[in-house]
Coordinates of C-alpha atoms and ligand atoms in Angstrom, one line a residue:
X1 CA 99.3 -133.3 141.3
X2 CA 97.3 -132.0 138.3
X3 CA 93.6 -132.8 137.8
X4 CA 94.6 -135.1 134.9
X5 CA 97.1 -137.0 137.1
X6 CA 94.6 -137.3 139.9
X7 CA 91.9 -138.8 137.7
X8 CA 94.3 -141.1 135.9
X9 CA 95.5 -142.5 139.2
X10 CA 91.9 -142.9 140.1
X11 CA 91.1 -144.7 136.9
X12 CA 94.1 -146.9 137.0
X13 CA 93.3 -148.0 140.5
X14 CA 89.9 -149.0 139.1
X15 CA 90.7 -150.0 135.6
X16 CA 89.6 -153.6 136.3
X17 CA 86.6 -153.5 138.4
X18 CA 86.1 -157.2 139.0
X19 CA 89.7 -157.9 139.9
X20 CA 89.6 -154.7 142.1
X21 CA 86.6 -156.0 144.0
X22 CA 88.3 -159.3 144.8
X23 CA 91.3 -157.3 145.9
X24 CA 89.0 -155.4 148.3
X25 CA 88.0 -158.6 149.9
X26 CA 91.6 -159.5 150.6
X27 CA 92.9 -156.2 151.9
X28 CA 91.9 -153.3 154.1
X29 CA 90.8 -150.2 152.4
X30 CA 92.0 -146.6 153.1
X31 CA 89.8 -143.9 151.7
X32 CA 90.8 -140.4 150.6
X33 CA 88.3 -138.3 148.6
X34 CA 88.7 -137.2 145.0
X35 CA 85.9 -134.7 145.3
X36 CA 86.8 -131.3 143.9
X37 CA 86.3 -129.5 147.3
X38 CA 88.4 -132.2 149.1
X39 CA 91.1 -131.9 146.4
X40 CA 91.1 -128.1 146.8
X41 CA 91.8 -128.7 150.5
X42 CA 94.7 -131.0 149.7
X43 CA 93.3 -134.5 149.4
X44 CA 95.6 -135.4 146.4
X45 CA 98.6 -134.8 148.6
X46 CA 97.2 -137.1 151.3
X47 CA 96.4 -139.8 148.7
X48 CA 100.0 -139.6 147.3
X49 CA 101.3 -139.9 150.9
X50 CA 99.1 -142.9 151.6
X51 CA 100.3 -144.6 148.3
X52 CA 103.9 -144.0 149.3
X53 CA 103.4 -145.3 152.8
X54 CA 101.6 -148.5 151.6
X55 CA 104.5 -149.2 149.3
X56 CA 107.0 -148.7 152.0
X57 CA 105.1 -150.9 154.4
X58 CA 103.5 -153.7 152.4
X59 CA 102.7 -155.4 155.7
X60 CA 99.9 -152.9 156.2
X61 CA 98.1 -154.9 153.5
X62 CA 95.8 -152.0 152.5
X63 CA 94.5 -150.6 149.2
X64 CA 93.9 -146.9 148.6
X65 CA 90.4 -146.0 147.3
X66 CA 89.6 -142.5 146.1
X67 CA 85.9 -142.1 147.2
X68 CA 83.5 -139.1 147.0
X69 CA 83.3 -136.7 149.9
X70 CA 81.1 -137.3 152.9
X71 CA 80.3 -133.5 152.6
X72 CA 82.0 -132.4 155.9
X73 CA 84.1 -129.9 154.1
X74 CA 85.6 -128.4 157.3
X75 CA 87.1 -131.8 158.0
X76 CA 88.6 -132.3 154.5
X77 CA 91.1 -133.8 153.7
X78 CA 89.4 -136.7 155.5
X79 CA 91.1 -140.0 155.7
X80 CA 89.1 -143.2 156.5
X81 CA 90.6 -146.6 157.4
X82 CA 88.6 -149.8 157.4
X83 CA 88.6 -151.6 160.8
X84 CA 86.6 -154.6 162.0
X85 CA 84.3 -152.2 163.8
X86 CA 83.7 -150.1 160.7
X87 CA 85.3 -147.2 159.0
X88 CA 87.3 -144.8 161.3
X89 CA 87.7 -141.2 160.2
X90 CA 90.6 -138.8 160.7
X91 CA 90.6 -135.2 159.7
X92 CA 91.6 -132.6 158.6
X93 CA 94.8 -134.6 157.8
X94 CA 98.1 -133.2 156.7
X95 CA 100.7 -135.4 154.7
X96 CA 102.9 -135.6 157.8
X97 CA 100.1 -137.3 159.8
X98 CA 99.6 -140.2 157.3
X99 CA 102.3 -142.5 158.5
X100 CA 101.3 -142.2 162.2
X101 CA 97.6 -142.7 161.4
X102 CA 98.2 -145.8 159.3
X103 CA 100.6 -147.3 161.9
X104 CA 98.3 -146.5 164.8
X105 CA 95.6 -148.2 162.8
X106 CA 97.7 -151.2 162.2
X107 CA 97.9 -151.6 166.0
X108 CA 94.2 -150.8 166.4
X109 CA 95.2 -147.8 168.5
X110 CA 92.5 -145.7 166.9
X111 CA 91.1 -143.5 169.6
X112 CA 94.4 -142.1 170.9
X113 CA 95.2 -140.2 167.8
X114 CA 94.4 -136.5 168.1
X115 CA 92.8 -136.3 164.6
X116 CA 90.6 -139.4 165.2
X117 CA 86.9 -138.6 164.8
X118 CA 85.7 -142.1 165.7
X119 CA 83.6 -144.3 163.5
X120 CA 82.6 -142.3 160.4
X121 CA 79.0 -143.4 160.4
X122 CA 78.7 -142.4 164.1
X123 CA 79.8 -138.7 163.6
X124 CA 76.6 -136.9 164.8
X125 CA 76.7 -134.5 161.8
X126 CA 76.5 -137.4 159.4
X127 CA 74.4 -139.8 161.5
X128 CA 71.5 -137.4 162.1
X129 CA 71.0 -136.9 158.3
X130 CA 68.5 -138.7 156.2
X131 CA 70.6 -139.7 153.3
X132 CA 68.5 -141.3 150.6
X133 CA 69.9 -139.9 147.5
X134 CA 73.4 -139.4 148.9
X135 CA 73.5 -142.8 150.7
X136 CA 76.5 -144.0 148.8
X137 CA 78.4 -140.7 148.3
X138 CA 81.6 -140.9 150.2
X139 CA 81.0 -144.6 150.9
X140 CA 81.8 -146.3 147.6
X141 CA 84.4 -146.2 145.0
X142 CA 82.6 -144.0 142.5
X143 CA 83.5 -145.8 139.3
X144 CA 83.4 -149.4 140.6
X145 CA 80.3 -151.1 139.3
X146 CA 80.7 -154.0 141.7
X147 CA 81.0 -151.7 144.7
X148 CA 77.9 -149.9 143.6
X149 CA 76.0 -153.1 143.3
X150 CA 77.3 -154.3 146.6
X151 CA 75.7 -151.2 148.2
X152 CA 72.2 -151.6 146.6
X153 CA 73.0 -150.2 143.2
X154 CA 70.9 -151.2 140.1
X155 CA 68.2 -152.7 142.3
X156 CA 65.8 -149.9 141.2
X157 CA 66.6 -150.7 137.5
X158 CA 66.0 -154.4 138.0
X159 CA 62.6 -153.5 139.6
X160 CA 61.8 -151.1 136.7
X161 CA 62.7 -153.8 134.1
X162 CA 59.9 -155.9 135.6
X163 CA 57.3 -153.1 135.3
X164 CA 55.3 -151.5 132.5
X165 CA 56.2 -147.9 131.6
X166 CA 53.0 -146.7 133.3
X167 CA 53.8 -148.6 136.5
X168 CA 57.2 -146.9 136.7
X169 CA 55.7 -143.5 136.1
X170 CA 53.0 -144.3 138.8
X171 CA 55.8 -145.0 141.3
X172 CA 57.4 -141.7 140.6
X173 CA 54.0 -139.9 140.9
X174 CA 53.3 -141.7 144.2
X175 CA 56.6 -140.6 145.6
X176 CA 55.6 -137.0 145.3
X177 CA 59.0 -136.1 143.9
X178 CA 59.3 -132.6 142.6
X179 CA 62.1 -131.3 140.4
X180 CA 65.1 -130.3 142.5
X181 CA 66.4 -127.9 139.8
X182 CA 64.4 -125.0 141.1
X183 CA 60.9 -124.9 139.7
X184 CA 59.7 -127.9 141.9
X185 CA 57.5 -129.2 139.1
X186 CA 56.1 -132.8 139.9
X187 CA 58.5 -135.2 138.1
X188 CA 55.9 -137.9 137.6
X189 CA 53.6 -135.5 135.7
X190 CA 56.4 -134.4 133.5
X191 CA 57.2 -138.1 132.8
X192 CA 53.6 -138.9 132.1
X193 CA 53.4 -136.1 129.4
X194 CA 56.4 -137.6 127.6
X195 CA 55.0 -141.2 128.0
X196 CA 51.7 -140.1 126.5
X197 CA 53.3 -138.8 123.3
X198 CA 53.1 -141.3 120.5
X199 CA 56.1 -143.6 120.2
X200 CA 58.9 -141.8 118.3
X201 CA 62.5 -140.8 119.1
X202 CA 62.4 -139.4 122.6
X203 CA 65.2 -138.1 124.9
X204 CA 66.2 -138.0 128.5
X205 CA 68.3 -134.8 129.2
X206 CA 70.0 -134.3 132.6
X207 CA 70.5 -130.7 133.6
X208 CA 73.9 -130.7 135.2
X209 CA 74.6 -127.0 134.6
X210 CA 74.4 -126.2 138.4
X211 CA 75.1 -122.5 138.1
X212 CA 73.4 -121.2 141.4
X213 CA 75.7 -119.5 143.9
X214 CA 76.4 -121.7 146.9
X215 CA 75.4 -125.0 145.2
X216 CA 77.4 -128.1 144.7
X217 CA 75.1 -131.0 145.3
X218 CA 75.0 -132.0 141.7
X219 CA 78.7 -132.0 141.4
X220 CA 79.2 -133.9 144.6
X221 CA 76.8 -136.6 143.5
X222 CA 78.3 -136.9 140.0
X223 CA 81.8 -137.1 141.6
X224 CA 80.8 -139.4 144.4
X225 CA 78.1 -141.7 143.0
X226 CA 77.7 -141.2 139.2
X227 CA 76.0 -144.6 138.8
X228 CA 72.9 -143.5 140.7
X229 CA 72.4 -140.7 138.1
X230 CA 73.1 -143.1 135.3
X231 CA 70.6 -145.6 136.8
X232 CA 68.0 -142.8 137.2
X233 CA 68.4 -141.9 133.6
X234 CA 68.0 -145.4 132.3
X235 CA 64.9 -145.9 134.4
X236 CA 63.5 -142.6 132.9
X237 CA 64.3 -144.0 129.5
X238 CA 62.4 -147.2 130.2
X239 CA 59.5 -145.2 131.7
X240 CA 58.9 -143.1 128.6
X241 CA 60.4 -145.1 125.7
X242 CA 63.6 -143.1 125.2
X243 CA 66.8 -144.7 124.1
X244 CA 69.1 -141.8 124.2
X245 CA 70.2 -139.7 127.2
X246 CA 72.4 -136.6 127.4
X247 CA 74.0 -135.1 130.5
X248 CA 74.5 -131.4 129.9
X249 CA 77.4 -130.7 132.2
X250 CA 78.9 -127.3 133.1
X251 CA 82.5 -127.0 131.8
X252 CA 83.6 -125.7 135.2
X253 CA 83.3 -129.3 136.5
X254 CA 86.3 -131.1 134.9
X255 CA 86.6 -133.7 137.6
X256 CA 82.9 -134.6 137.3
X257 CA 83.4 -134.8 133.6
X258 CA 86.1 -137.4 133.8
X259 CA 84.4 -139.4 136.5
X260 CA 81.1 -139.5 134.5
X261 CA 82.8 -140.6 131.3
X262 CA 84.6 -143.4 133.1
X263 CA 81.5 -144.4 135.0
X264 CA 79.4 -144.6 131.7
X265 CA 82.2 -146.7 130.1
X266 CA 82.3 -149.0 133.1
X267 CA 78.4 -149.3 133.2
X268 CA 78.5 -150.1 129.5
X269 CA 81.1 -152.8 129.9
X270 CA 79.0 -154.3 132.7
X271 CA 75.9 -154.4 130.4
X272 CA 73.9 -151.6 132.1
X273 CA 74.3 -149.0 129.3
X274 CA 74.0 -149.7 125.5
X275 CA 72.0 -152.5 123.8
X276 CA 69.9 -155.1 125.5
X277 CA 70.3 -153.8 129.0
X278 CA 70.5 -156.7 131.5
X279 CA 69.5 -159.0 128.7
X280 CA 66.2 -157.2 128.2
X281 CA 64.9 -155.9 124.9
X282 CA 65.8 -152.3 125.8
X283 CA 68.6 -150.1 124.6
X284 CA 69.8 -146.9 126.2
X285 CA 72.8 -144.8 125.2
X286 CA 74.3 -142.0 127.2
X287 CA 76.6 -139.1 126.4
X288 CA 78.0 -136.2 128.4
X289 CA 78.0 -132.8 126.6
X290 CA 79.8 -129.8 128.0
X291 CA 78.3 -126.3 128.3
X292 CA 80.4 -123.2 127.8
X293 CA 79.9 -121.2 131.0
X294 CA 76.6 -119.4 130.6
X295 CA 74.2 -119.3 133.6
X296 CA 71.2 -119.1 131.3
X297 CA 72.1 -122.5 129.7
X298 CA 70.8 -124.0 133.0
X299 CA 67.3 -122.8 132.0
X300 CA 65.8 -125.9 130.3
X301 CA 64.9 -124.4 126.9
X302 CA 68.1 -122.5 126.6
X303 CA 69.9 -125.7 127.5
X304 CA 68.2 -127.6 124.7
X305 CA 69.2 -124.9 122.2
X306 CA 72.8 -125.2 123.4
X307 CA 72.6 -129.0 123.1
X308 CA 71.4 -128.6 119.5
X309 CA 74.6 -126.6 118.9
X310 CA 73.0 -123.2 118.9
X311 CA 73.4 -120.1 121.0
X312 CA 71.7 -120.6 124.4
X313 CA 68.6 -118.4 123.9
X314 CA 65.4 -119.1 125.9
X315 CA 62.5 -120.6 123.9
X316 CA 59.0 -119.4 124.5
X317 CA 56.8 -122.0 126.1
X318 CA 54.5 -123.6 125.0
X319 CA 55.4 -126.0 123.4
X320 CA 56.8 -127.6 126.6
X321 CA 60.0 -129.6 126.2
X322 CA 58.0 -132.7 127.2
X323 CA 56.2 -132.3 123.9
X324 CA 58.7 -130.6 121.6
X325 CA 62.1 -130.7 123.3
X326 CA 65.5 -131.7 121.9
X327 CA 65.4 -131.6 118.1
X328 CA 61.7 -131.1 118.4
X329 CA 61.1 -134.5 120.0
X330 CA 59.4 -135.3 123.4
X331 CA 62.1 -134.8 126.0
X332 CA 62.4 -135.2 129.8
X333 CA 64.6 -132.4 131.2
X334 CA 65.4 -133.2 134.8
X335 CA 68.0 -132.0 137.3
X336 CA 70.8 -134.3 138.5
X337 CA 69.2 -134.8 142.0
X338 CA 65.7 -135.4 140.6
X339 CA 67.0 -138.2 138.4
X340 CA 69.3 -139.6 141.1
X341 CA 66.3 -139.8 143.5
X342 CA 64.5 -142.2 141.2
X343 CA 66.6 -145.4 141.9
X344 CA 65.6 -145.2 145.6
X345 CA 62.0 -144.7 144.7
X346 CA 62.0 -147.8 142.4
X347 CA 64.0 -149.9 144.9
X348 CA 61.9 -149.1 148.0
X349 CA 58.6 -148.0 146.4
X350 CA 57.1 -144.5 146.0
X351 CA 55.4 -144.6 149.4
X352 CA 58.7 -145.1 151.2
X353 CA 60.0 -141.9 149.7
X354 CA 56.8 -140.0 150.2
X355 CA 56.9 -140.8 153.9
X356 CA 59.7 -138.2 154.3
X357 CA 58.9 -134.5 154.2
X358 CA 56.0 -132.2 155.0
X359 CA 53.0 -130.8 153.1
X360 CA 53.5 -131.1 149.3
X361 CA 57.3 -131.2 149.7
X362 CA 57.9 -134.9 149.9
X363 CA 61.2 -136.8 150.3
X364 CA 64.5 -135.2 151.1
X365 CA 66.4 -132.2 150.0
X366 CA 70.2 -132.1 149.7
X367 CA 71.0 -128.8 151.3
X368 CA 74.2 -127.0 150.6
X369 CA 75.6 -124.8 153.4
X370 CA 77.9 -122.2 152.0
X371 CA 79.1 -118.6 152.5
X372 CA 80.2 -117.4 155.9
X373 CA 79.5 -120.6 157.8
X374 CA 81.6 -122.5 160.3
X375 CA 80.8 -126.0 159.1
X376 CA 80.1 -125.8 155.3
X377 CA 79.0 -128.9 153.4
X378 CA 76.2 -131.0 152.2
X379 CA 73.3 -132.1 154.5
X380 CA 70.5 -134.3 153.2
X381 CA 67.4 -134.1 155.3
X382 CA 63.6 -134.5 154.9
X383 CA 61.8 -131.3 154.1
X384 CA 60.5 -129.4 157.1
X385 CA 63.5 -128.4 159.2
X386 CA 63.7 -124.7 159.9
X387 CA 66.5 -122.6 158.5
X388 CA 67.4 -121.6 162.1
X389 CA 67.7 -125.1 163.4
X390 CA 69.5 -126.3 160.3
X391 CA 72.2 -123.6 160.7
X392 CA 72.5 -124.1 164.4
X393 CA 72.8 -127.9 164.2
X394 CA 74.8 -128.3 161.1
X395 CA 76.4 -125.0 160.1
X396 CA 77.3 -124.0 163.7
X397 CA 77.0 -120.3 163.0
X398 CA 79.3 -118.1 161.0
X399 CA 83.0 -118.8 160.3
X400 CA 83.9 -115.3 161.4
X401 CA 82.0 -115.9 164.7
X402 CA 80.2 -112.6 164.0
X403 CA 76.4 -112.5 164.2
X404 CA 74.5 -113.7 161.1
X405 CA 72.6 -110.9 159.4
X406 CA 71.2 -112.3 156.2
X407 CA 70.7 -115.6 154.4
X408 CA 70.2 -116.0 150.7
X409 CA 68.4 -119.2 149.8
X410 CA 67.9 -120.6 146.2
X411 CA 70.8 -119.1 144.3
X412 CA 71.5 -115.6 142.9
X413 CA 67.8 -115.0 142.1
X414 CA 66.7 -116.0 145.6
X415 CA 65.5 -113.5 148.3
X416 CA 67.7 -112.3 151.1
X417 CA 66.1 -113.5 154.4
X418 CA 66.3 -111.4 157.5
X419 CA 66.4 -112.9 161.0
X420 CA 62.6 -112.9 161.6
X421 CA 62.2 -115.3 158.6
X422 CA 64.7 -117.8 159.7
X423 CA 62.0 -119.9 161.4
X424 CA 60.5 -120.7 158.0
X425 CA 60.6 -124.5 157.4
X426 CA 62.3 -125.8 154.3
X427 CA 59.2 -126.4 152.3
X428 CA 58.4 -125.1 148.8
X429 CA 55.1 -123.6 149.8
X430 CA 56.3 -122.0 153.1
X431 CA 59.1 -120.3 151.2
X432 CA 56.7 -119.1 148.4
X433 CA 54.5 -117.6 151.1
X434 CA 57.3 -115.3 152.3
X435 CA 58.3 -114.3 148.7
X436 CA 61.3 -116.6 148.7
X437 CA 62.3 -119.8 146.9
X438 CA 64.1 -122.9 147.9
X439 CA 65.6 -123.4 144.4
X440 CA 68.3 -126.0 144.3
X441 CA 68.7 -126.0 148.1
X442 CA 71.8 -123.7 148.2
X443 CA 72.1 -121.6 151.4
X444 CA 74.5 -118.7 151.6
X445 CA 75.1 -117.1 154.9
X446 CA 76.3 -113.6 155.6
X447 CA 77.5 -112.0 158.8
X448 CA 76.8 -108.5 160.0
X449 CA 79.5 -107.0 157.9
X450 CA 77.5 -107.5 154.7
X451 CA 76.5 -104.4 152.7
X452 CA 73.0 -105.3 151.5
X453 CA 72.9 -102.4 149.0
X454 CA 76.0 -103.9 147.4
X455 CA 74.3 -107.3 147.3
X456 CA 71.2 -105.7 145.6
X457 CA 73.3 -104.0 143.0
X458 CA 75.1 -107.3 142.4
X459 CA 71.8 -109.1 141.7
X460 CA 71.1 -106.6 138.8
X461 CA 74.7 -106.8 137.6
X462 CA 74.5 -110.6 137.6
X463 CA 71.5 -110.3 135.3
X464 CA 73.3 -107.9 133.0
X465 CA 76.1 -110.4 132.6
X466 CA 74.0 -113.6 132.3
X467 CA 70.8 -112.4 130.5
X468 CA 70.3 -114.3 127.2
X469 CA 69.2 -111.0 125.7
X470 CA 66.0 -112.2 124.1
X471 CA 63.5 -110.0 125.9
X472 CA 63.7 -106.3 126.7
X473 CA 62.6 -106.2 130.4
X474 CA 65.5 -108.4 131.3
X475 CA 68.2 -107.3 128.9
X476 CA 67.6 -103.5 129.2
X477 CA 65.9 -103.6 132.7
X478 CA 68.9 -105.1 134.4
X479 CA 71.3 -102.5 133.0
X480 CA 68.9 -99.7 134.0
X481 CA 68.5 -101.5 137.4
X482 CA 72.3 -101.1 138.2
X483 CA 72.1 -97.4 137.2
X484 CA 69.0 -96.7 139.3
X485 CA 70.5 -98.4 142.4
X486 CA 73.7 -96.3 141.9
X487 CA 71.6 -93.2 141.7
X488 CA 69.6 -94.2 144.8
X489 CA 72.8 -94.8 146.8
X490 CA 74.2 -91.4 145.7
X491 CA 71.0 -89.5 146.3
X492 CA 70.2 -87.0 149.1
X493 CA 67.0 -87.3 151.2
X494 CA 65.0 -85.2 148.8
X495 CA 65.9 -87.2 145.6
X496 CA 65.7 -90.6 147.2
X497 CA 61.9 -91.3 147.0
X498 CA 61.9 -90.6 143.2
X499 CA 64.7 -93.1 142.6
X500 CA 63.0 -95.7 144.8
X501 CA 59.8 -95.3 143.0
X502 CA 61.6 -95.8 139.7
X503 CA 63.4 -98.9 141.0
X504 CA 60.1 -100.4 142.1
X505 CA 58.5 -99.7 138.7
X506 CA 61.5 -101.3 137.0
X507 CA 61.3 -104.4 139.3
X508 CA 57.6 -104.7 138.3
X509 CA 58.4 -104.6 134.6
X510 CA 61.1 -107.2 135.0
X511 CA 59.0 -109.4 137.2
X512 CA 55.8 -109.4 135.1
X513 CA 57.2 -108.8 131.6
X514 CA 60.2 -111.1 131.3
X515 CA 60.0 -114.2 129.2
X516 CA 61.7 -116.5 131.8
X517 CA 62.6 -116.6 135.5
X518 CA 66.0 -115.0 134.9
X519 CA 64.6 -111.5 134.5
X520 CA 61.4 -112.4 136.4
X521 CA 63.2 -113.3 139.6
X522 CA 66.1 -110.8 139.6
X523 CA 63.8 -108.4 141.5
X524 CA 63.5 -110.9 144.4
X525 CA 67.0 -110.3 146.0
X526 CA 66.7 -106.6 145.2
X527 CA 63.3 -106.1 146.8
X528 CA 64.1 -108.2 149.8
X529 CA 67.3 -106.2 150.4
X530 CA 65.3 -102.9 150.2
X531 CA 62.5 -104.2 152.3
X532 CA 64.4 -105.8 155.2
X533 CA 67.7 -103.9 155.2
X534 CA 66.6 -100.3 154.4
X535 CA 69.4 -98.7 156.4
X536 CA 72.0 -100.0 153.9
X537 CA 70.3 -97.8 151.3
X538 CA 70.0 -94.8 153.7
X539 CA 66.3 -95.4 153.9
X540 CA 64.3 -95.3 157.0
X541 CA 62.6 -98.5 158.3
X542 CA 59.1 -97.3 157.3
X543 CA 59.9 -95.8 153.9
X544 CA 60.4 -98.8 151.7
X545 CA 57.7 -100.9 153.3
X546 CA 55.1 -98.2 152.4
X547 CA 56.5 -97.6 148.9
X548 CA 57.1 -101.0 147.5
X549 CA 54.6 -103.7 146.7
X550 CA 55.8 -106.9 148.1
X551 CA 56.5 -109.5 145.4
X552 CA 55.8 -113.0 146.2
X553 CA 55.0 -115.2 143.2
X554 CA 57.6 -116.7 141.1
X555 CA 56.8 -116.2 137.4
Ligands
FMN601 C1 68.0 -118.8 134.8 C2 67.7 -120.3 135.1 C3 68.8 -121.1 135.4 C4 68.6 -122.4 135.7 N1 69.6 -123.2 136.0 C5 69.4 -124.6 136.3 C6 70.5 -125.4 136.6 O1 71.6 -125.0 136.6 N2 70.2 -126.7 136.9 C7 68.9 -127.2 136.9 O2 68.7 -128.4 137.2 N3 67.9 -126.4 136.7 C8 68.1 -125.1 136.4 N4 67.0 -124.3 136.1 C9 65.7 -124.9 136.1 C10 65.4 -125.6 134.7 O3 64.9 -124.6 133.8 C11 64.4 -126.7 134.8 O4 63.3 -126.2 135.6 C12 64.9 -127.9 135.4 O5 66.1 -128.4 134.8 C13 63.9 -129.0 135.3 O6 64.3 -130.2 136.1 P1 63.6 -130.6 137.4 O7 62.2 -130.7 137.1 O8 64.2 -131.9 137.7 O9 64.0 -129.6 138.4 C14 67.2 -122.9 135.8 C15 66.2 -122.1 135.5 C16 66.4 -120.7 135.2 C17 65.2 -119.9 134.9
SF4_602 S1 64.2 -113.0 130.9 FE1 66.3 -112.6 130.3 S2 67.2 -114.6 130.2 FE2 65.0 -114.9 130.2 S3 64.4 -114.8 128.0 FE3 64.3 -112.8 128.7 S4 66.3 -111.9 128.2 FE4 66.5 -114.1 128.1

């Protein structure tokens, strides 16, 4: 089935939300995910098979729902069946298994089936998480407003509608929420800056460009629970006096695009988007705009240029986007997960969110386990768990069963961490202290077959391809960086120190002279590879440590 067909079948099964909801009360539900990863593993075939079987056996009296993914990607395609005890999961399912599962289910013979995983909510991998932002992902029908509301949706908005803008901003400040897009800037302070600007046209912009390697939390959330993002954006609009929102979505996410558009239309039909929201004197409109595949368009000022219809070139700051953002007006630019965390904060209060986490890293982090990992997927946990424990408990080591050698955290500009740093807790400050970043929570695992010199070269190459070209250290520096690494790798013992010195100088120039973090952070993966994996560059253990300054601060 093509992506279009899959979505249209999703939409048609949800075209009338209210009648759908009453149908849900009358019939059992069978769930098969429409998440992009689940579909890549064959969930559309399973959904087709379920539809066929339910037609063949009307006595099963069940309805197919295409939900988001629970994030257990090694178990996709996952099939869940409603029972009086709760939802029972089976996976990974093949089309040939469907009839047997549905019939076993009809006779309540659940536990005997070899693919049965028991009650979904009791699967330890899922049960032990702290899902605040992802609470409904994989649980509800993503575009059914009634299902969203039946699971606590729009309660945060109702609370916000009863508060003053300052009270809303104060709740976000109390929560300690920091931007999940990478820079970890306090969200409440950003909102306060926009609120404090004189009343005028203001904007809420959601950064859904999600370009970091190994990250998919934004996509999963938009495909599995788009209303929580929509609700977060409406609350942001109420908080700062903005009546227009834009979701800047990467074009590589066609499924998220369709689901978001359908969800916005359904929210509008239900009176949550548009004029006089919930009968209050407040209007908020929302549109999705597609990017065109440039990593740098995830950088907030470049994103704003792109939204204005221009080439995605980074703007110098100041002025901050909060003061002069989209079309020169005060603008909140927040990541998908930052905005989607807000409804929980307004529903349960800032303190409830702040109670999770450690130090200045409050709340939860949706962590994405990717690369060479046995159990890849999405884990939402309070900040503070160590990388080692996280991978042992949830990732279960490498997929190849070879020893882990290196872990890259925080996307393509993040440092490569060697074994002795795997005890570091997931906490913005702890990561900064070791010269690393948490970024968007993407974790990419490598086994002992990785060539770290090739990875360092790739970091420079990535910057060559993705630099916006505005400043020299990044535009020229990354091209020279690839050349110098090539020379270093080809050098003999005598020539090597000179090339190493030059590479270090170049890294300094990029780190301290670049206009934005693209050029400024590209040295992070390069330097960590040199420092902790010197043998891959034919360097001795002591050589690089003596010769390189250790870079720690993000620009
Ligand atoms: C090169 C580069 C790429 C970025 N890509 C993204 C991205 O894809 N998504 C995102 O939310 N933030 C990205 N950021 C961070 C944004 O500039 C900005 O900090 C963020 O959108 C602010 O939202 P937050 O405070 O909610 O994190 C990127 C930054 C840089 C320097
Ligand atoms: S560092 Fe690179 S991406 Fe950033 S402004 Fe300079 S050239 Fe553009």
